[in-house]
mmCIF file of C-alpha atoms in Angstrom:
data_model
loop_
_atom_site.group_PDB
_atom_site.id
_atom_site.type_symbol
_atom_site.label_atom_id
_atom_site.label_comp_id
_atom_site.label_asym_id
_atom_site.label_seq_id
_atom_site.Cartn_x
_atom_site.Cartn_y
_atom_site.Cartn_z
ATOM 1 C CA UNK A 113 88.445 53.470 57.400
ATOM 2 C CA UNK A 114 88.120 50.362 58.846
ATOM 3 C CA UNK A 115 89.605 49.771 61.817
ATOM 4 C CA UNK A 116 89.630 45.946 62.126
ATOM 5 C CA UNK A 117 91.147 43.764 59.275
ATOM 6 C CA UNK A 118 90.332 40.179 58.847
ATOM 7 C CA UNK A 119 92.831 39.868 55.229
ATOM 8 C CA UNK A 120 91.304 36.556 54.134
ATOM 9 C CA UNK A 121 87.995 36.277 52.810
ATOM 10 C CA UNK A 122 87.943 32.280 52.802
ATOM 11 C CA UNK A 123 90.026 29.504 54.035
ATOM 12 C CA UNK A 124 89.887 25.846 53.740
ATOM 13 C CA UNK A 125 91.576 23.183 56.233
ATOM 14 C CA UNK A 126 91.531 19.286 56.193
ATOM 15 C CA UNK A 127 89.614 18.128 59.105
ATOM 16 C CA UNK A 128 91.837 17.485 62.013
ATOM 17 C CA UNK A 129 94.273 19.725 61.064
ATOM 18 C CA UNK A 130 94.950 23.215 62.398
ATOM 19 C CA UNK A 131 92.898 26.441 61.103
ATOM 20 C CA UNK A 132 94.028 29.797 62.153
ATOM 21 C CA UNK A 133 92.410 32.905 61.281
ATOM 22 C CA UNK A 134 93.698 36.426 61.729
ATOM 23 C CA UNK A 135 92.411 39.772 62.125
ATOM 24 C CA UNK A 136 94.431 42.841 62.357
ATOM 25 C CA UNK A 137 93.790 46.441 63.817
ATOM 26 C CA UNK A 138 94.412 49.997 63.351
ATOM 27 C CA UNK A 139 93.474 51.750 66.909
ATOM 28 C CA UNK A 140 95.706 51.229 69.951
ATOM 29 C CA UNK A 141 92.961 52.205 72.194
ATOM 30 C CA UNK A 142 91.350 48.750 71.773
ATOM 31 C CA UNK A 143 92.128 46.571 74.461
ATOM 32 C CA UNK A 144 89.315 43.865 74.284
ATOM 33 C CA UNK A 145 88.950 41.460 71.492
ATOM 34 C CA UNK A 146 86.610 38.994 70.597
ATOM 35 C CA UNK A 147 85.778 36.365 68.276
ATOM 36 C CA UNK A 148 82.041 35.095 67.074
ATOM 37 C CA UNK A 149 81.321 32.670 64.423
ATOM 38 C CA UNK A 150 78.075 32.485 62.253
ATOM 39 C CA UNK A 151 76.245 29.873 60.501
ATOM 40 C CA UNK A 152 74.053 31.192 57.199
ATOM 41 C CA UNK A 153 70.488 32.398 58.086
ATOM 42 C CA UNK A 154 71.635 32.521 62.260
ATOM 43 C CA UNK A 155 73.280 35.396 64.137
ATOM 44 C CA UNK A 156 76.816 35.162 65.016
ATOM 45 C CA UNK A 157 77.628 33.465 68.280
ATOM 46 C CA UNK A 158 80.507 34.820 71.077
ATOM 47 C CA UNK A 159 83.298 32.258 70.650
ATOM 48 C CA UNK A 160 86.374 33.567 72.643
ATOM 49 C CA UNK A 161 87.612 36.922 73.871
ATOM 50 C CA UNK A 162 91.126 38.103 75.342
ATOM 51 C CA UNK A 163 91.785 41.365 76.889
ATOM 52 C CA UNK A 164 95.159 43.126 76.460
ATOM 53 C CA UNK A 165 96.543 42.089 79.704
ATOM 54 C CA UNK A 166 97.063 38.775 77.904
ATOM 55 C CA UNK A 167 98.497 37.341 74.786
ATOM 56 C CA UNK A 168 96.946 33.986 75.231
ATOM 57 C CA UNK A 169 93.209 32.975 76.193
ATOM 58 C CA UNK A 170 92.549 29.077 75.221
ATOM 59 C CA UNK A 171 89.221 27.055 75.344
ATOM 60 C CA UNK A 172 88.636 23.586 74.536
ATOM 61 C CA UNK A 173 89.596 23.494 70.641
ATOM 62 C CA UNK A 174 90.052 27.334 70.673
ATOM 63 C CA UNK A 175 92.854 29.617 71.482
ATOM 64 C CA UNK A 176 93.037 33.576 70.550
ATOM 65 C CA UNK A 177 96.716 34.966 70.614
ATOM 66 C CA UNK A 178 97.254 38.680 70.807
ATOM 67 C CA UNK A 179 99.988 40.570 69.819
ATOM 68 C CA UNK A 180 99.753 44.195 70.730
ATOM 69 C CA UNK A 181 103.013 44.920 69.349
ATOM 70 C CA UNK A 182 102.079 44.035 66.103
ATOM 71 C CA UNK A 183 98.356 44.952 66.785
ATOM 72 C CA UNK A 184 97.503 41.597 65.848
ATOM 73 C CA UNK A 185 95.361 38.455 66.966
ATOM 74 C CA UNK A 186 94.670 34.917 65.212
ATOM 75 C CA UNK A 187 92.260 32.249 66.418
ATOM 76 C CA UNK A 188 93.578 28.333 66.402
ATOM 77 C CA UNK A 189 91.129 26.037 65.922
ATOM 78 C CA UNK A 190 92.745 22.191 66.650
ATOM 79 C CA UNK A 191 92.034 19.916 65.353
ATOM 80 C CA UNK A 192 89.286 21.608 63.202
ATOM 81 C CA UNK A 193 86.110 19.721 62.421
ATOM 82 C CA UNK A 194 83.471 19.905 60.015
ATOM 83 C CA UNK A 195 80.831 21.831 62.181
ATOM 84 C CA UNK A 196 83.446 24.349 62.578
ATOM 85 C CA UNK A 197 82.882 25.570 59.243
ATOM 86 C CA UNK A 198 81.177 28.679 59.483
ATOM 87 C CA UNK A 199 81.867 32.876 59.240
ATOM 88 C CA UNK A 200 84.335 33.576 61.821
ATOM 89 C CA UNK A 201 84.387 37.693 62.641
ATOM 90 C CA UNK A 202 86.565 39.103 65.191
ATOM 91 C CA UNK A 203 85.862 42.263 67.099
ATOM 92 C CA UNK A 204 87.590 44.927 69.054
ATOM 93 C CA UNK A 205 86.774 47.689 71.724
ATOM 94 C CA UNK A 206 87.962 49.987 74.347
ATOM 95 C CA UNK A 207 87.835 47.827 77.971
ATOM 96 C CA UNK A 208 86.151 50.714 79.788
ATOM 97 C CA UNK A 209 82.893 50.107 81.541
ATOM 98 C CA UNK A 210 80.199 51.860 79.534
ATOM 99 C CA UNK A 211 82.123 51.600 76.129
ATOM 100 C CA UNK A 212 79.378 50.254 74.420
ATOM 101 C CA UNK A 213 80.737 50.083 70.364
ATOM 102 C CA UNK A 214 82.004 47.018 68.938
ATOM 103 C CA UNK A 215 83.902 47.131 65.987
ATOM 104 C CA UNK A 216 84.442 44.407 63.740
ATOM 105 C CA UNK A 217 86.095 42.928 60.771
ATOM 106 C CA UNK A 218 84.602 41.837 57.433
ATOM 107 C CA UNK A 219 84.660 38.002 58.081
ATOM 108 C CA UNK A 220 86.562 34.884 57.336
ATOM 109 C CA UNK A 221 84.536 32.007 55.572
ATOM 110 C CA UNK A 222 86.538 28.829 57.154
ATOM 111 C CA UNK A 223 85.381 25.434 55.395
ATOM 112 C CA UNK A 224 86.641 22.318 56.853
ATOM 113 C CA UNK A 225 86.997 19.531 54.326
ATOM 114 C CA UNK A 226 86.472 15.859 55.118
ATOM 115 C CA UNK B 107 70.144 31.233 78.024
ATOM 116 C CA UNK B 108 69.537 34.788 76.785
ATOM 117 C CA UNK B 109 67.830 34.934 73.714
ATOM 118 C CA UNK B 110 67.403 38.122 71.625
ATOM 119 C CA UNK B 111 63.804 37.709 69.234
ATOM 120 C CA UNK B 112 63.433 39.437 66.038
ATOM 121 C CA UNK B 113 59.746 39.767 64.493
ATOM 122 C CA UNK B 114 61.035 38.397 61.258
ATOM 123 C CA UNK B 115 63.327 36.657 59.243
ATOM 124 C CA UNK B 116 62.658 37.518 56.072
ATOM 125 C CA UNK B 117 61.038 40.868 54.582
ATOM 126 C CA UNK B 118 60.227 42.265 51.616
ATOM 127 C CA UNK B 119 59.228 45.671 50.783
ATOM 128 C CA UNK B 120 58.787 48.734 48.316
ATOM 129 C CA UNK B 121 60.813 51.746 48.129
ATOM 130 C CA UNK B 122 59.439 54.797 49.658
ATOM 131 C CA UNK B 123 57.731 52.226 52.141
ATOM 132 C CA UNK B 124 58.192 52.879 55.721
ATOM 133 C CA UNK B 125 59.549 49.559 57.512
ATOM 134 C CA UNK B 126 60.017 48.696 61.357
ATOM 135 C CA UNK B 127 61.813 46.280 62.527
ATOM 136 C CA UNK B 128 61.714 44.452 66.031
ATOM 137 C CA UNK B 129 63.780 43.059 68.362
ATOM 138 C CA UNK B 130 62.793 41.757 72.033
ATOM 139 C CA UNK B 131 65.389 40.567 74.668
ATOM 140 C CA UNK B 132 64.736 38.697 77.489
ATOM 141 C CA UNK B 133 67.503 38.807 79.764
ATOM 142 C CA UNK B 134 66.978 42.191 81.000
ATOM 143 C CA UNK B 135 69.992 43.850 79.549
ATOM 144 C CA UNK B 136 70.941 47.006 79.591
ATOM 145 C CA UNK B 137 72.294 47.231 76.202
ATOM 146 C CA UNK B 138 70.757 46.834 72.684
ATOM 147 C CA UNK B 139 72.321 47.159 69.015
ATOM 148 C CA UNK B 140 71.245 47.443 65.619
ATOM 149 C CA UNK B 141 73.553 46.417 62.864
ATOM 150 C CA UNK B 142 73.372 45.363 58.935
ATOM 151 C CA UNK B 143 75.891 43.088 57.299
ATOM 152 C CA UNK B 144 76.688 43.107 54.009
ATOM 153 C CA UNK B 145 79.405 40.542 51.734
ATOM 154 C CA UNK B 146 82.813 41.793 52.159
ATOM 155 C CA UNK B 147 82.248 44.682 55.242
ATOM 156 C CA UNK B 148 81.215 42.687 58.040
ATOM 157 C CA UNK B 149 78.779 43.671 61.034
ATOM 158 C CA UNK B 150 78.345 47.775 61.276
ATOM 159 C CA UNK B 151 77.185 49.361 63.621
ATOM 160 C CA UNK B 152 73.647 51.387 62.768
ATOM 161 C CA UNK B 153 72.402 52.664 66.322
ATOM 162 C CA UNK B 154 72.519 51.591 70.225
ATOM 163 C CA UNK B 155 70.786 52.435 73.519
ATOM 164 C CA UNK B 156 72.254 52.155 77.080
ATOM 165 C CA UNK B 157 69.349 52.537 78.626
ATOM 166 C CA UNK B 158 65.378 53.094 78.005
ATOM 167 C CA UNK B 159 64.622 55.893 75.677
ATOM 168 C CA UNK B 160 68.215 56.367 75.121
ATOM 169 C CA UNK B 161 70.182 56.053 71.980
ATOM 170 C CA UNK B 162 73.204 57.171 70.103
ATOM 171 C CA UNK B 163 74.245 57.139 66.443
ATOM 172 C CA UNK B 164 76.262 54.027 65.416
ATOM 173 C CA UNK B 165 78.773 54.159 62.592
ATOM 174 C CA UNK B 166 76.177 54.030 59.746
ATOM 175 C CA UNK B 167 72.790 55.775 61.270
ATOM 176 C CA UNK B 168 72.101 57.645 57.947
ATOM 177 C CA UNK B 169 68.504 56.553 56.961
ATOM 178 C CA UNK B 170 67.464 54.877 60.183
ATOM 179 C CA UNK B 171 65.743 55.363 63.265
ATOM 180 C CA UNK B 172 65.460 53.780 66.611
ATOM 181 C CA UNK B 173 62.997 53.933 69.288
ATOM 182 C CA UNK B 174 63.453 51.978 72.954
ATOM 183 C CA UNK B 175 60.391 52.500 74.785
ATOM 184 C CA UNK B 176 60.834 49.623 77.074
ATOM 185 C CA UNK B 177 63.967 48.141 78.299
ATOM 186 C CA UNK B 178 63.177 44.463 76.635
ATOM 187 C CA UNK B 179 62.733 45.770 72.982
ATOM 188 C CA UNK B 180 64.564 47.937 70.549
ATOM 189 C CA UNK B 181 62.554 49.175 66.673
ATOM 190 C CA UNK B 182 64.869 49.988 63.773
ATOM 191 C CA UNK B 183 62.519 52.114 61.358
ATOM 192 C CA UNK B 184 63.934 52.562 58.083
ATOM 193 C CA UNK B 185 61.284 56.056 57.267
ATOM 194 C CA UNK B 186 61.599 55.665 53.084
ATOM 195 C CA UNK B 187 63.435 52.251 52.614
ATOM 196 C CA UNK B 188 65.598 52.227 49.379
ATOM 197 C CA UNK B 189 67.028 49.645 47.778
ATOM 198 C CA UNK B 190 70.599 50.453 49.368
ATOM 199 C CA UNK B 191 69.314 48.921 52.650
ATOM 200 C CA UNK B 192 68.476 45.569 51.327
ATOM 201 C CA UNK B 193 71.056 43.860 53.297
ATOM 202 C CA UNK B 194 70.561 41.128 56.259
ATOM 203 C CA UNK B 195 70.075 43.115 60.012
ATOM 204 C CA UNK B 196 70.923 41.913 63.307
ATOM 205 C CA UNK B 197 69.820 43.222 66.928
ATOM 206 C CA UNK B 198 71.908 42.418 69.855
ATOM 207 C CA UNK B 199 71.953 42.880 73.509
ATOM 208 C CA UNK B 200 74.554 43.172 76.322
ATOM 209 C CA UNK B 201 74.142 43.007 80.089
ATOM 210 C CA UNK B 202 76.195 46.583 80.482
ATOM 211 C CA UNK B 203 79.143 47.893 78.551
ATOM 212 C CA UNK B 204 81.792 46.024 77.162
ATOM 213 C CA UNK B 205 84.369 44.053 78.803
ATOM 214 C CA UNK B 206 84.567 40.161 79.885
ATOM 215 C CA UNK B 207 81.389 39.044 80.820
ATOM 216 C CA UNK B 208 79.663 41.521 78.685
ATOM 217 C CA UNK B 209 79.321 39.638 75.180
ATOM 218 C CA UNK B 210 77.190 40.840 72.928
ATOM 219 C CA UNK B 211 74.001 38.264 72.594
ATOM 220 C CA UNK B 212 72.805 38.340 68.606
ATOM 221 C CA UNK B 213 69.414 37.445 67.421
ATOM 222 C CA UNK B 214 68.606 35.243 64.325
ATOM 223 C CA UNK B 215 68.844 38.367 61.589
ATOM 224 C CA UNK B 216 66.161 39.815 59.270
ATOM 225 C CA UNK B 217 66.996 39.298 55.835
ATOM 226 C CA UNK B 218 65.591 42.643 54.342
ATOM 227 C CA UNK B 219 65.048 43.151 50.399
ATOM 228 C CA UNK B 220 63.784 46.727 49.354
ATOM 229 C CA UNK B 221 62.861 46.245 45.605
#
């Protein structure tokens, strides 16, 4: 059963114009979500996270929207270069100290076209 | 910078063998994590330990083994690899639960084959 969706396997964007990437989940009890990205033959990297007390967290290039409601979050990448093509996963758990699981979703491959 | 070590990037071995696989931290975290990902399901869980000689059953612990004997390292054993766990794994480490602050830190990945 998995718990965390990311729908699309691949996605390609023009540089400089706007990627998004979404991920969907299953358990209301996760209130922490994160997103990593990962180049081939390196572990993933954190990127962004947002806790449920927001529905917006933004950082340079990168902004993670929640919507609880819908039990939904996308990552906006603008503009999008070419290093930014890479395996994006997000990643959801519990926000109780001592919750120690991640869960994640199967990956996006985003390539960013010249 | 915390950076999580793993013996080796690449291995190859025989079914039946038995295989252990490393992973040093040196950031003193609290926290480490096994996981294998394969095309299409992502990063899942195999095992994690809060604490020395601690550890609890991931999502996927069926055919593994861990063993923390010191805080800074964490061994997946595979006791009679099969070719079902070829598959690339990852160790990570966190400074104490999960919350903001409290990323999980991945290593570079073992690319296991099991032929």
């Amino acid at each position: 059963d998995q718990q965390v969706k990311q729908n699309s396997p691949s996605l390609s964007v023009q540089e400089g114009r706007i990627s998004i990437l979404n991920c969907d989940y299953t358990n209301s009890m996760f209130d922490y979500f994160l997103w990593y990205k990962k180049y081939p033959a390196e572990g993933p990297t954190f990127l962004i996270s947002i806790s449920s007390i927001k529905d917006k967290n933004e950082d340079g290039r990168f902004t993670v929207f929640l919507n609880k409601s819908a039990k939904h979050l996308s990552l906006h990448i603008v503009p999008s270069q070419p290093g930014d093509s890479a395996v994006y996963f997000c990643a959801a758990s519990p926000l109780i100290q001592g919750a120690q699981k991640l869960v994640f979703g199967q990956g996006t491959r985003l390539t960013i076209n010249p | 910078d915390v950076k999580v070590t793993q013996s080796s990037r690449y291995l190859v071995k025989r079914t039946g063998e038995k295989v252990f696989l490393e992973c040093v931290q040196d950031m003193d975290h609290e926290n480490m994590f096994w996981y294998r990902q394969d095309p299409g399901l992502g990063l899942r869980l195999i095992y994690f330990s809060y604490d020395v000689k601690m550890k609890e059953k991931g999502d996927i612990p069926e055919g593994y083994s861990v063993s923390r004997e010191k805080k800074e390292r964490f061994s997946l054993i595979l006791e009679s690899a099969s070719t079902n766990q070829t598959s690339m794994y990852l160790c990570a480490s966190s400074l104490y639960g999960t919350g903001y602050g409290h990323e999980q830190y991945f290593g570079p990945g073992t690319r296991l084959t099991v032929t």
